[in-house]
Short mmCIF file of N, CA, C and O in Angstrom, two decimals:
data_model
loop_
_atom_site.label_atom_id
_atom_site.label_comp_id
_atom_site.label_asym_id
_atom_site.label_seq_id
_atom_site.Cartn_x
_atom_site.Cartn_y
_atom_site.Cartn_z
N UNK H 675 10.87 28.43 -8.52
CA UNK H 675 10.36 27.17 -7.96
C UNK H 675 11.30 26.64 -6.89
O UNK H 675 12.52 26.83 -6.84
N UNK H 676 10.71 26.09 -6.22
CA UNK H 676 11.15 26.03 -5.13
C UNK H 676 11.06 24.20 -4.87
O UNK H 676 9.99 23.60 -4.80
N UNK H 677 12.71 23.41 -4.73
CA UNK H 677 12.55 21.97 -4.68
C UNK H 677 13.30 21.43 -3.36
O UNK H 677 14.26 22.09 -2.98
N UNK H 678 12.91 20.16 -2.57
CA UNK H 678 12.95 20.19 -1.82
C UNK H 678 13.63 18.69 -1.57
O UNK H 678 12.79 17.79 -1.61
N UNK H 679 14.51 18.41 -1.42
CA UNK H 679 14.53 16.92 -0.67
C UNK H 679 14.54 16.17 0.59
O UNK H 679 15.50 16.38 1.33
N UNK H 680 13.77 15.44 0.93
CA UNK H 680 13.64 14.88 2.46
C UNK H 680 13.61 13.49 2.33
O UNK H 680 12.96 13.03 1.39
N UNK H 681 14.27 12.66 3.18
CA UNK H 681 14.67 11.18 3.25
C UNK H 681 13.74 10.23 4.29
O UNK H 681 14.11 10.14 5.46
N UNK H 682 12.51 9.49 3.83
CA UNK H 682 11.43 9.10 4.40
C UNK H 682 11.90 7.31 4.45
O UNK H 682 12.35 6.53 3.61
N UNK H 683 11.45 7.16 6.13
CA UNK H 683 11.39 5.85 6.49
C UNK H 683 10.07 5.02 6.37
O UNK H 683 8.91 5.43 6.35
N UNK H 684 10.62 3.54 6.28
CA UNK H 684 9.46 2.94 6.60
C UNK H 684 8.61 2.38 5.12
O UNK H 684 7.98 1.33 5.25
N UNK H 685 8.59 3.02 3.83
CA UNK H 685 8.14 2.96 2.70
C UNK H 685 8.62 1.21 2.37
O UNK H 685 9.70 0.69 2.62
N UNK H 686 7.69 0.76 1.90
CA UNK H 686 8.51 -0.43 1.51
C UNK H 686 7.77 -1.02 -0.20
O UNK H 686 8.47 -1.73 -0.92
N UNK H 687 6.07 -0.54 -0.71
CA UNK H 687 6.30 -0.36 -1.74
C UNK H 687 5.33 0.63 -2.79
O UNK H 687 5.56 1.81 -2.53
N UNK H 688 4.65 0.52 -3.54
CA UNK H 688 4.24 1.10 -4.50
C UNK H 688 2.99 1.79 -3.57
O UNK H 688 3.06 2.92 -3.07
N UNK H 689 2.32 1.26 -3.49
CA UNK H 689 0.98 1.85 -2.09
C UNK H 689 1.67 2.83 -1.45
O UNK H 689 1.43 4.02 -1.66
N UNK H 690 2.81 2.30 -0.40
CA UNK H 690 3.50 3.47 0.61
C UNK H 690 3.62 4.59 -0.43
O UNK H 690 2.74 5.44 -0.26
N UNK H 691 4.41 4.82 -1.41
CA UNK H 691 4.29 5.77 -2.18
C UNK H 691 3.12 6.78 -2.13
O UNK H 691 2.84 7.87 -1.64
N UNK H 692 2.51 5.70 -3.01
CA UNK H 692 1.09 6.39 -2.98
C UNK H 692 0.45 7.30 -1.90
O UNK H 692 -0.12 8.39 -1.99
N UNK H 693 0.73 6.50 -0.84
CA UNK H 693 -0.06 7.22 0.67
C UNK H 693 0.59 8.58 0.69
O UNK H 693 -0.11 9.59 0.63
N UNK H 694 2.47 8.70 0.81
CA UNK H 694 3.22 9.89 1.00
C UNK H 694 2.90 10.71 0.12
O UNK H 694 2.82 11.85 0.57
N UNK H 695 2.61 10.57 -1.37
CA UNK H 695 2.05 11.32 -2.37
C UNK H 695 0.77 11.74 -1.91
O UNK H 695 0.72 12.95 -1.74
N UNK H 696 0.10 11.36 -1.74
CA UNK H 696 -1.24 12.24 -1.88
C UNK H 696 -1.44 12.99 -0.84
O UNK H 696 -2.27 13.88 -1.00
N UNK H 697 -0.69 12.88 0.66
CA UNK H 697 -0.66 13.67 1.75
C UNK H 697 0.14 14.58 1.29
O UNK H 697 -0.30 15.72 1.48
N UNK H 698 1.54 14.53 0.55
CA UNK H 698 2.17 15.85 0.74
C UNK H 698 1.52 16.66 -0.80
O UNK H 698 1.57 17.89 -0.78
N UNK H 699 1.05 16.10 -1.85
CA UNK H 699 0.08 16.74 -2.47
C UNK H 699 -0.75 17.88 -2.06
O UNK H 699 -0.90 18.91 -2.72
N UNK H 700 -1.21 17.63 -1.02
CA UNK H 700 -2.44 18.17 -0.70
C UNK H 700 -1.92 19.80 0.12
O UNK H 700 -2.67 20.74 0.40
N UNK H 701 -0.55 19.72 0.33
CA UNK H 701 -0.13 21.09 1.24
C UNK H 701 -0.18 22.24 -0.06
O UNK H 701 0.15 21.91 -1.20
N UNK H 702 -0.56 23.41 0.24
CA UNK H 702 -0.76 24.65 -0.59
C UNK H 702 0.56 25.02 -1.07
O UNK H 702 1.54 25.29 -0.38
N UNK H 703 0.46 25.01 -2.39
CA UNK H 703 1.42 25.49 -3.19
C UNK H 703 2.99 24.53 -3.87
O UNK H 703 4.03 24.90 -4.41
N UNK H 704 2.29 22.87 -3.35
CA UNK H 704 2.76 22.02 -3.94
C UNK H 704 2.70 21.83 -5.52
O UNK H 704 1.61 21.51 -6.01
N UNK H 705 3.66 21.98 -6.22
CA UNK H 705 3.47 21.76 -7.36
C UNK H 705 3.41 19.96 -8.34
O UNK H 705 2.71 19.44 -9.21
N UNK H 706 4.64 19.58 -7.48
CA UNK H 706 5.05 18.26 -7.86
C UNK H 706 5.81 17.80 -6.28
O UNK H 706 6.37 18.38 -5.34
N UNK H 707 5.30 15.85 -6.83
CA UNK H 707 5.87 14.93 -5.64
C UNK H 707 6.48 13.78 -6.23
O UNK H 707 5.87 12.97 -6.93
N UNK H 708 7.93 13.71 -5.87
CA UNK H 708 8.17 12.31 -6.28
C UNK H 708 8.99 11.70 -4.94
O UNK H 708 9.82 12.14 -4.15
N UNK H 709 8.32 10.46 -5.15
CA UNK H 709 8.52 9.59 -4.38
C UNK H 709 9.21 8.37 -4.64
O UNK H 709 8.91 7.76 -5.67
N UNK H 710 10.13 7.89 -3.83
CA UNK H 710 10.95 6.09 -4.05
C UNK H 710 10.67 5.45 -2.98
O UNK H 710 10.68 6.15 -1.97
N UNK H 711 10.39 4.17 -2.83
CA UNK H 711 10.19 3.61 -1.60
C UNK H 711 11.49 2.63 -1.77
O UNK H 711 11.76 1.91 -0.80
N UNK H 712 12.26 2.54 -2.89
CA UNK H 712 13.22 1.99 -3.21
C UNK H 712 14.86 2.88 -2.38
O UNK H 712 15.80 2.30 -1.83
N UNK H 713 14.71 4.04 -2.54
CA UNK H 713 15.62 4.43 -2.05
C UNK H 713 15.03 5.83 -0.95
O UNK H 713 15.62 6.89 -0.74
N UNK H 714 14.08 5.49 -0.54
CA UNK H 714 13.42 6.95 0.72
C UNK H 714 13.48 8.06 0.57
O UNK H 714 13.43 8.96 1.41
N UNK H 715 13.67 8.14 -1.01
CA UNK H 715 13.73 9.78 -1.10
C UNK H 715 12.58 10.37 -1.81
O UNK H 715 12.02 9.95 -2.82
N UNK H 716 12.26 11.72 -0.88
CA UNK H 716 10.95 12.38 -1.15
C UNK H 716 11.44 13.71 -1.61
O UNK H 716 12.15 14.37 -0.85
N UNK H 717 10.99 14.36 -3.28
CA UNK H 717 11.54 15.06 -3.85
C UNK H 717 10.15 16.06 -4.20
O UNK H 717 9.33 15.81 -5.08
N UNK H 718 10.12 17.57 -3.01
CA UNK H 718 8.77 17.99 -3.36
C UNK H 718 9.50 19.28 -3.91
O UNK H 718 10.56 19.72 -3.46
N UNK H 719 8.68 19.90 -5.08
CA UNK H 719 8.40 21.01 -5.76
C UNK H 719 6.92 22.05 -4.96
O UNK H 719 5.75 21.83 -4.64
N UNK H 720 7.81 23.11 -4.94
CA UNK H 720 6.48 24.45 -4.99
C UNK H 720 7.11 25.24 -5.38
O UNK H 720 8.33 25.38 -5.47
N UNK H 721 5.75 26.21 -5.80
CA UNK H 721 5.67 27.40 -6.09
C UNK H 721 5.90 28.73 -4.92
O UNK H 721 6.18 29.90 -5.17
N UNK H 722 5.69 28.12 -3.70
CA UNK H 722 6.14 28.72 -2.99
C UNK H 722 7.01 28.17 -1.56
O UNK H 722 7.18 26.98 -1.28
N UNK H 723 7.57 29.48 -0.64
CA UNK H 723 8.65 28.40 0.34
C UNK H 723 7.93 27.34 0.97
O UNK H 723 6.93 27.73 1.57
N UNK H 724 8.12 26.24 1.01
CA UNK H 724 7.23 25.11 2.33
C UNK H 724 7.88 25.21 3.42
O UNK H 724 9.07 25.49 3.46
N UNK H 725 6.95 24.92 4.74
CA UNK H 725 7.88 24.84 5.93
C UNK H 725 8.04 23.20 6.06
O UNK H 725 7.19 22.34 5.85
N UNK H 726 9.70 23.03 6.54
CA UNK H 726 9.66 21.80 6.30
C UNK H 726 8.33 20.97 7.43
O UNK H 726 7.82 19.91 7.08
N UNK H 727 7.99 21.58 8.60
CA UNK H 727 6.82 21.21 9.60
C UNK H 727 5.93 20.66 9.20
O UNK H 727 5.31 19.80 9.83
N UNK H 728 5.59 21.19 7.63
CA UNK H 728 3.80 20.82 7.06
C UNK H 728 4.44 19.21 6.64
O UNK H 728 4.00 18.24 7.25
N UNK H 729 5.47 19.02 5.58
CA UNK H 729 6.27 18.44 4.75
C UNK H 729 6.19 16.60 5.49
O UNK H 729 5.70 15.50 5.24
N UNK H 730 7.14 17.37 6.58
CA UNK H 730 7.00 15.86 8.18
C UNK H 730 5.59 15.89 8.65
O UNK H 730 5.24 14.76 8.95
N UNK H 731 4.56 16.88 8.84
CA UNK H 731 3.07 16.54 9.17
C UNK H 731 2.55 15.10 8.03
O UNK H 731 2.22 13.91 8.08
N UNK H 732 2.77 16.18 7.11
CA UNK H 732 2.30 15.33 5.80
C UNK H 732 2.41 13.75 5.82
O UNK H 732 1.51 12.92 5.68
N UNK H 733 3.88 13.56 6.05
CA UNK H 733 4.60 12.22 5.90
C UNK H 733 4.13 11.24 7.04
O UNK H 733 3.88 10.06 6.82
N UNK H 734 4.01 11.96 8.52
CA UNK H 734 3.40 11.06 9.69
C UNK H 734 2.01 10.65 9.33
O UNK H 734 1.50 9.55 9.56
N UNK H 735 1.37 11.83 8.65
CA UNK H 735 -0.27 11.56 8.22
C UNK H 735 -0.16 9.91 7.16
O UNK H 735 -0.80 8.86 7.22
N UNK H 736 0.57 10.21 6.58
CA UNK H 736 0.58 8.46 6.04
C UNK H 736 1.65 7.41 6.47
O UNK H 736 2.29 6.67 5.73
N UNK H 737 1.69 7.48 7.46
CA UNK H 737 1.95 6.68 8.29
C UNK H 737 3.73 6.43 7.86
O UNK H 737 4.25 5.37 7.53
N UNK H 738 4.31 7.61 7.97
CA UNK H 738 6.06 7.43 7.65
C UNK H 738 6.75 8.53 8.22
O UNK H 738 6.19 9.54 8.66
N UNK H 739 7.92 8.35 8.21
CA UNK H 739 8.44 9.47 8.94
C UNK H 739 9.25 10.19 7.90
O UNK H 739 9.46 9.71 6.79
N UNK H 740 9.78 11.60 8.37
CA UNK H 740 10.79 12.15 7.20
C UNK H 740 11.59 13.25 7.63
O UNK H 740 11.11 14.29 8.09
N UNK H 741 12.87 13.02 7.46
CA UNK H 741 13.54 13.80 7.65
C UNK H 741 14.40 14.95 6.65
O UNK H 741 14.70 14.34 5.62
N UNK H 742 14.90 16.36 6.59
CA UNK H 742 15.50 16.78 5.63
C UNK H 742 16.72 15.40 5.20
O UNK H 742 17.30 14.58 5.91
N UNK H 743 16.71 15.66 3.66
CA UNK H 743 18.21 14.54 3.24
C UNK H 743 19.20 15.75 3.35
O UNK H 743 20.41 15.58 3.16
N UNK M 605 -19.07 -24.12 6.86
CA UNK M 605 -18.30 -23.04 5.67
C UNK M 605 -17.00 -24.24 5.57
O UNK M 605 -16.84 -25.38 6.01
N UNK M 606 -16.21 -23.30 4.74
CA UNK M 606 -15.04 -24.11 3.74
C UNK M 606 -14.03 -22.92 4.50
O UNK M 606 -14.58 -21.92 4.95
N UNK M 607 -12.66 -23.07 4.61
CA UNK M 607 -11.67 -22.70 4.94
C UNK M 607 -10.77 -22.92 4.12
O UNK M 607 -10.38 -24.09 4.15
N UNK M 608 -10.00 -21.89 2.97
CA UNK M 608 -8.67 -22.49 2.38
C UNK M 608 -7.43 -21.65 2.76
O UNK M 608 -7.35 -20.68 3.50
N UNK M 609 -6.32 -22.40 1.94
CA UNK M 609 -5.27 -21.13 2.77
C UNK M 609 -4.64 -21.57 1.17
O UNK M 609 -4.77 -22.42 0.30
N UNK M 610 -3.81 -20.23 1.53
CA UNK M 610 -3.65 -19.82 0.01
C UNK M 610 -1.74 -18.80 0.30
O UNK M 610 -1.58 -17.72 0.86
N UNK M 611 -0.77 -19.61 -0.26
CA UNK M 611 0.39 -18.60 -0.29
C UNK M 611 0.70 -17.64 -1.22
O UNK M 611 0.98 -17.97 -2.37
N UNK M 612 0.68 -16.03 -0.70
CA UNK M 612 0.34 -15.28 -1.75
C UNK M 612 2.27 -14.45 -1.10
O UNK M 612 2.65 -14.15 0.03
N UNK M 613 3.02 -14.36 -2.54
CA UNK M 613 3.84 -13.52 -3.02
C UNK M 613 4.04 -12.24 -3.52
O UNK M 613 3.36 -11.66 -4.37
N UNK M 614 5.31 -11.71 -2.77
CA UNK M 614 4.82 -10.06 -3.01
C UNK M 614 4.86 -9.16 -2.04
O UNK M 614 5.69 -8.29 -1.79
N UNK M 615 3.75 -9.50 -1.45
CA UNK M 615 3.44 -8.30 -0.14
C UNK M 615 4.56 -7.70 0.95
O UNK M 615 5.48 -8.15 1.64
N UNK M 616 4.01 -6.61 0.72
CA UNK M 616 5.36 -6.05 1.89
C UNK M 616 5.20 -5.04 2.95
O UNK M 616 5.93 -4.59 3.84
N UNK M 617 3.60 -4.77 2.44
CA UNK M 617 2.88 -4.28 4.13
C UNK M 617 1.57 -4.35 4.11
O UNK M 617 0.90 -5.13 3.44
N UNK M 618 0.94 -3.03 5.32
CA UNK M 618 -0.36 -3.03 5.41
C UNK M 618 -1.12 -2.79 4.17
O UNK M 618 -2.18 -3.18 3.69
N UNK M 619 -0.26 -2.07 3.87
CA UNK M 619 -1.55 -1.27 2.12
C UNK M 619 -1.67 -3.02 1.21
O UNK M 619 -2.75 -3.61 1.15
N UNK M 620 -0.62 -3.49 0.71
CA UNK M 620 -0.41 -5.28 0.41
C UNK M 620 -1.26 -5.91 0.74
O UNK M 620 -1.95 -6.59 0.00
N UNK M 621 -1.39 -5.79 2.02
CA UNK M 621 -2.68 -6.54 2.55
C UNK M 621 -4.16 -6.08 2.39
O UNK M 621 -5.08 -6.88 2.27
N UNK M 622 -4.26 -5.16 2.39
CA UNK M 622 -5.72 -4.27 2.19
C UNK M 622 -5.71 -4.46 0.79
O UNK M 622 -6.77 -4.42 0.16
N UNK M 623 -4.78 -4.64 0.30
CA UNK M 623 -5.64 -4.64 -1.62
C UNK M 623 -5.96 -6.16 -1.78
O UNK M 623 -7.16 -6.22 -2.08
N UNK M 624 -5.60 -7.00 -1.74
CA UNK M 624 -5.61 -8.55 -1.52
C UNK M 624 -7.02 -8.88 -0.62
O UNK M 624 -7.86 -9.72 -0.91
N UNK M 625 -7.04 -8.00 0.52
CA UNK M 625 -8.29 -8.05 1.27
C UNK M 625 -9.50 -7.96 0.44
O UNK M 625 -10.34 -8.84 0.25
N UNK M 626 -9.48 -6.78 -0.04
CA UNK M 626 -10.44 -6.14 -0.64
C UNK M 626 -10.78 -6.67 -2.05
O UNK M 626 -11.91 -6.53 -2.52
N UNK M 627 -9.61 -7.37 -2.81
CA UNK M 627 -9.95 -8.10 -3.97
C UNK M 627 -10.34 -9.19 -3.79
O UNK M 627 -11.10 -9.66 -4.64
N UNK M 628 -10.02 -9.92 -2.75
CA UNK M 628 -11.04 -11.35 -2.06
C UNK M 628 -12.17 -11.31 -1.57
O UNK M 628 -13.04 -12.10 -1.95
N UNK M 629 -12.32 -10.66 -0.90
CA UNK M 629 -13.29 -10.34 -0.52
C UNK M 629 -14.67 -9.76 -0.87
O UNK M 629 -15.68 -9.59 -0.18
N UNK M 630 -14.34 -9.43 -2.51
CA UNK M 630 -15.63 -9.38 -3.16
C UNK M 630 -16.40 -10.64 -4.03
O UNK M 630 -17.52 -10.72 -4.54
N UNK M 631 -14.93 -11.85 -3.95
CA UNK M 631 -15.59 -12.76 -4.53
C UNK M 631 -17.16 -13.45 -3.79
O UNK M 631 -17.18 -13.62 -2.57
N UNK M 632 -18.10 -13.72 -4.43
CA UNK M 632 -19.25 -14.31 -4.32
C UNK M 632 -19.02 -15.22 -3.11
O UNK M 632 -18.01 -15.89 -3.36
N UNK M 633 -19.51 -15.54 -1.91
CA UNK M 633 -19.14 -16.61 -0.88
C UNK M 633 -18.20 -16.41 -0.20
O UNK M 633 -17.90 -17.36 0.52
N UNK M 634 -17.53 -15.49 -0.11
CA UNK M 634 -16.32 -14.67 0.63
C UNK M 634 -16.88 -14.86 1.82
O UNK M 634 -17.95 -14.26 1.70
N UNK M 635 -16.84 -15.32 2.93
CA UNK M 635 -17.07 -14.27 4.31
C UNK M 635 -16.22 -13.70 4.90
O UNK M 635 -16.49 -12.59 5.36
N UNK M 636 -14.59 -14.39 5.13
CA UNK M 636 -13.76 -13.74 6.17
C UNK M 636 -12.66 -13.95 4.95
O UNK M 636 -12.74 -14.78 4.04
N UNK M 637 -11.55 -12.92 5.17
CA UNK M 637 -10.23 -13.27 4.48
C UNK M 637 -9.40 -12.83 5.57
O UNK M 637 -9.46 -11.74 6.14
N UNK M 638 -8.60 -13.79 5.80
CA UNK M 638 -7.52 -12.76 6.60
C UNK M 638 -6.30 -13.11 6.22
O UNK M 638 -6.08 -14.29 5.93
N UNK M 639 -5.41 -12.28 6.16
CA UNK M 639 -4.22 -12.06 5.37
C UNK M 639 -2.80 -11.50 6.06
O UNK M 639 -2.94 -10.56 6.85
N UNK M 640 -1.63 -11.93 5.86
CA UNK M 640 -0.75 -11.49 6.13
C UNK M 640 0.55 -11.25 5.56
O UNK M 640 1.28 -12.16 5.17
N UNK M 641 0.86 -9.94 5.49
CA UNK M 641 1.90 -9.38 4.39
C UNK M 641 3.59 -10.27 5.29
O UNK M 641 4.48 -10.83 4.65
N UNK M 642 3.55 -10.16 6.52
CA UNK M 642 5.05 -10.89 7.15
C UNK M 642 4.69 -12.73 6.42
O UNK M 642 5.51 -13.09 5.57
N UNK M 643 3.99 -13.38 6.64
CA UNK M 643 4.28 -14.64 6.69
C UNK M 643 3.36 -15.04 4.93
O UNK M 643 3.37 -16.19 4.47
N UNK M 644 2.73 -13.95 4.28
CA UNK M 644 2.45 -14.44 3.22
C UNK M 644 1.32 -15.51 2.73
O UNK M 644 1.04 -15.97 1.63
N UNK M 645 0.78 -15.71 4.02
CA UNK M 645 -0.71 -16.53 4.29
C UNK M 645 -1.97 -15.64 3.92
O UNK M 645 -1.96 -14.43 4.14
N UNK M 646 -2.97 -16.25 3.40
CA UNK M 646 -3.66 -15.72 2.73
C UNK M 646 -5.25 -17.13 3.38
O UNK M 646 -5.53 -18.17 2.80
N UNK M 647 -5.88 -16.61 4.58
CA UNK M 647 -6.55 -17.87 4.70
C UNK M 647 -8.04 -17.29 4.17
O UNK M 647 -8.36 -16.18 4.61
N UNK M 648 -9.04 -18.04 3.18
CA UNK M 648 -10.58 -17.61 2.43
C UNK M 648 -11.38 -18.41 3.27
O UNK M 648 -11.12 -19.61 3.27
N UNK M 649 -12.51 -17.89 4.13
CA UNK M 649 -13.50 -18.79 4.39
C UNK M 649 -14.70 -18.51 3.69
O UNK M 649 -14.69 -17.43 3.11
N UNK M 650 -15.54 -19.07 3.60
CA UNK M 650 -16.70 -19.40 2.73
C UNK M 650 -17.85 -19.57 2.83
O UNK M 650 -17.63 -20.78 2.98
N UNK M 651 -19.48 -19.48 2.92
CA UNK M 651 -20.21 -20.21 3.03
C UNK M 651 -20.66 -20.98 1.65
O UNK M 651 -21.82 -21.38 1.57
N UNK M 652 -19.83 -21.17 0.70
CA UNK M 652 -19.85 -22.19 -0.51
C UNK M 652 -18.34 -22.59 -0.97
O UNK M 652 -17.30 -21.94 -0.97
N UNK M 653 -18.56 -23.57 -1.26
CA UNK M 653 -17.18 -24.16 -2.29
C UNK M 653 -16.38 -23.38 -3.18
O UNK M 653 -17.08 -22.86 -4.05
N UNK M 654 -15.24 -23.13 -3.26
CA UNK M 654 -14.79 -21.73 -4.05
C UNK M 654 -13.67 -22.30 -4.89
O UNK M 654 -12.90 -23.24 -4.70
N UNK M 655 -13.83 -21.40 -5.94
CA UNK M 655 -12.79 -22.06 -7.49
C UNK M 655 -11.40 -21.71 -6.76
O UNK M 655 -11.28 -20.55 -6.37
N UNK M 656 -10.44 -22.54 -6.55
CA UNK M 656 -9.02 -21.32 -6.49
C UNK M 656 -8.37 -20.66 -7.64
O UNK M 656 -7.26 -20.17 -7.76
N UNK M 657 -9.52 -20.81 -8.58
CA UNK M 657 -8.94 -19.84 -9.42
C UNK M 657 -9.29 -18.41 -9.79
O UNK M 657 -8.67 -17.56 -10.44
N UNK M 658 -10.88 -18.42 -8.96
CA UNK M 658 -11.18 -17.34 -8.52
C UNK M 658 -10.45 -16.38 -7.28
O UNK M 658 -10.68 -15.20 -7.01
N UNK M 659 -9.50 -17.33 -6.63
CA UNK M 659 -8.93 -16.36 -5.60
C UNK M 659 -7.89 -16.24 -6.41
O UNK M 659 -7.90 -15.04 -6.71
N UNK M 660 -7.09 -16.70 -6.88
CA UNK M 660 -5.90 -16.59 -8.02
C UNK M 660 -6.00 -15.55 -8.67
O UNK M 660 -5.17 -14.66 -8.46
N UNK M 661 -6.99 -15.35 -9.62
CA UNK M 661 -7.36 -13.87 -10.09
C UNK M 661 -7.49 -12.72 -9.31
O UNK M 661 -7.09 -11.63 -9.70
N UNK M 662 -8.00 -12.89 -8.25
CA UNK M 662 -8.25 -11.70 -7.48
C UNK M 662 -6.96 -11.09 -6.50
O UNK M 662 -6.86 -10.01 -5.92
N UNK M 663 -6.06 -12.22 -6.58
CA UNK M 663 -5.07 -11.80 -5.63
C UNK M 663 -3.83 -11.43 -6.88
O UNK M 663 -2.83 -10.88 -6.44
N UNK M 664 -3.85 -11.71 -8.32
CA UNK M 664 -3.47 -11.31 -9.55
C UNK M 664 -3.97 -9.92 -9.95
O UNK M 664 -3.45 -9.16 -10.76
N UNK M 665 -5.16 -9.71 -9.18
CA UNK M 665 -5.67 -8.21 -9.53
C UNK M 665 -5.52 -7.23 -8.62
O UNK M 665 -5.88 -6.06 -8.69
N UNK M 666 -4.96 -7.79 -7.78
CA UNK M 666 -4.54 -6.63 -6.31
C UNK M 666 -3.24 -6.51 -6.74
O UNK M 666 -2.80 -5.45 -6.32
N UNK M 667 -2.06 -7.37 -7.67
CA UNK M 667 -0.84 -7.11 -8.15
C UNK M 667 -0.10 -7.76 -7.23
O UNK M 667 0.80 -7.19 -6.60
N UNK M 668 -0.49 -9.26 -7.05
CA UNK M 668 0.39 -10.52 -6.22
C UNK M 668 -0.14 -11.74 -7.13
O UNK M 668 -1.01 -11.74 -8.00
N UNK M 669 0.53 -12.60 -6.74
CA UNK M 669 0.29 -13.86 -6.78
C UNK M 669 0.36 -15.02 -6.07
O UNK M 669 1.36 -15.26 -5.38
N UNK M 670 -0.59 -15.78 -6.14
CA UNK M 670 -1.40 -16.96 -5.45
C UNK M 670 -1.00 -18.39 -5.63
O UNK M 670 -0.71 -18.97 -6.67
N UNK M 671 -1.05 -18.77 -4.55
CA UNK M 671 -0.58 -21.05 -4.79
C UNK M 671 -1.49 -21.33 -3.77
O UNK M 671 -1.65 -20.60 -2.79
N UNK M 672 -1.98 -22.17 -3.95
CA UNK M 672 -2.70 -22.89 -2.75
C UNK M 672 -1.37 -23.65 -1.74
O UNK M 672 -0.48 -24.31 -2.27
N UNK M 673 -1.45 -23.43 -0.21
CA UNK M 673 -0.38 -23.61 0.43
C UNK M 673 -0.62 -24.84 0.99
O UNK M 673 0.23 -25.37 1.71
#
């Protein structure tokens, strides 16, 4: 398994979460997403390698940005 | 119509505002809500007289809370 951490701006609360979750959900071979809007950190699991490209697609799609932590 | 304004606590963005929207806005006599997560204004217009305790609940069910301002 394959885990990932990236440090997302802009989150401020439980909703923002929500939004970054269900976009980076949705990339193939995501297993698990956790999210803080408390401290910007986005903690994704797969089953297989992600490119971090889809990861930051994902994150602009709900309206945040993200960088590797 | 009736116009009230209403200080609602909590909010801390767009998604904040869209749930508050959307939970006012189904009350009975609703016509316009407009809302703002920076200044925390919450103004209900109406074409009938409205309980504020019906907006109280509804802005309690979006996961904020309500004072008449």
């Amino acid at each position: 398994m394959n885990t990932t951490t990236y440090a997302v701006t802009g989150m401020t609360c439980g909703h923002c979460e929500g939004s970054v979750r269900a976009e980076v959900a949705k990339i193939d071979g995501v297993t698990a997403v956790d999210v803080s809007a408390a401290s910007g950190e986005l903690v994704v699991s797969s089953d297989i390698a992600l490119d971090d490209d889809a990861i930051f697609a994902a994150v602009d799609e709900a309206g945040y940005s993200a960088v590797r932590a």
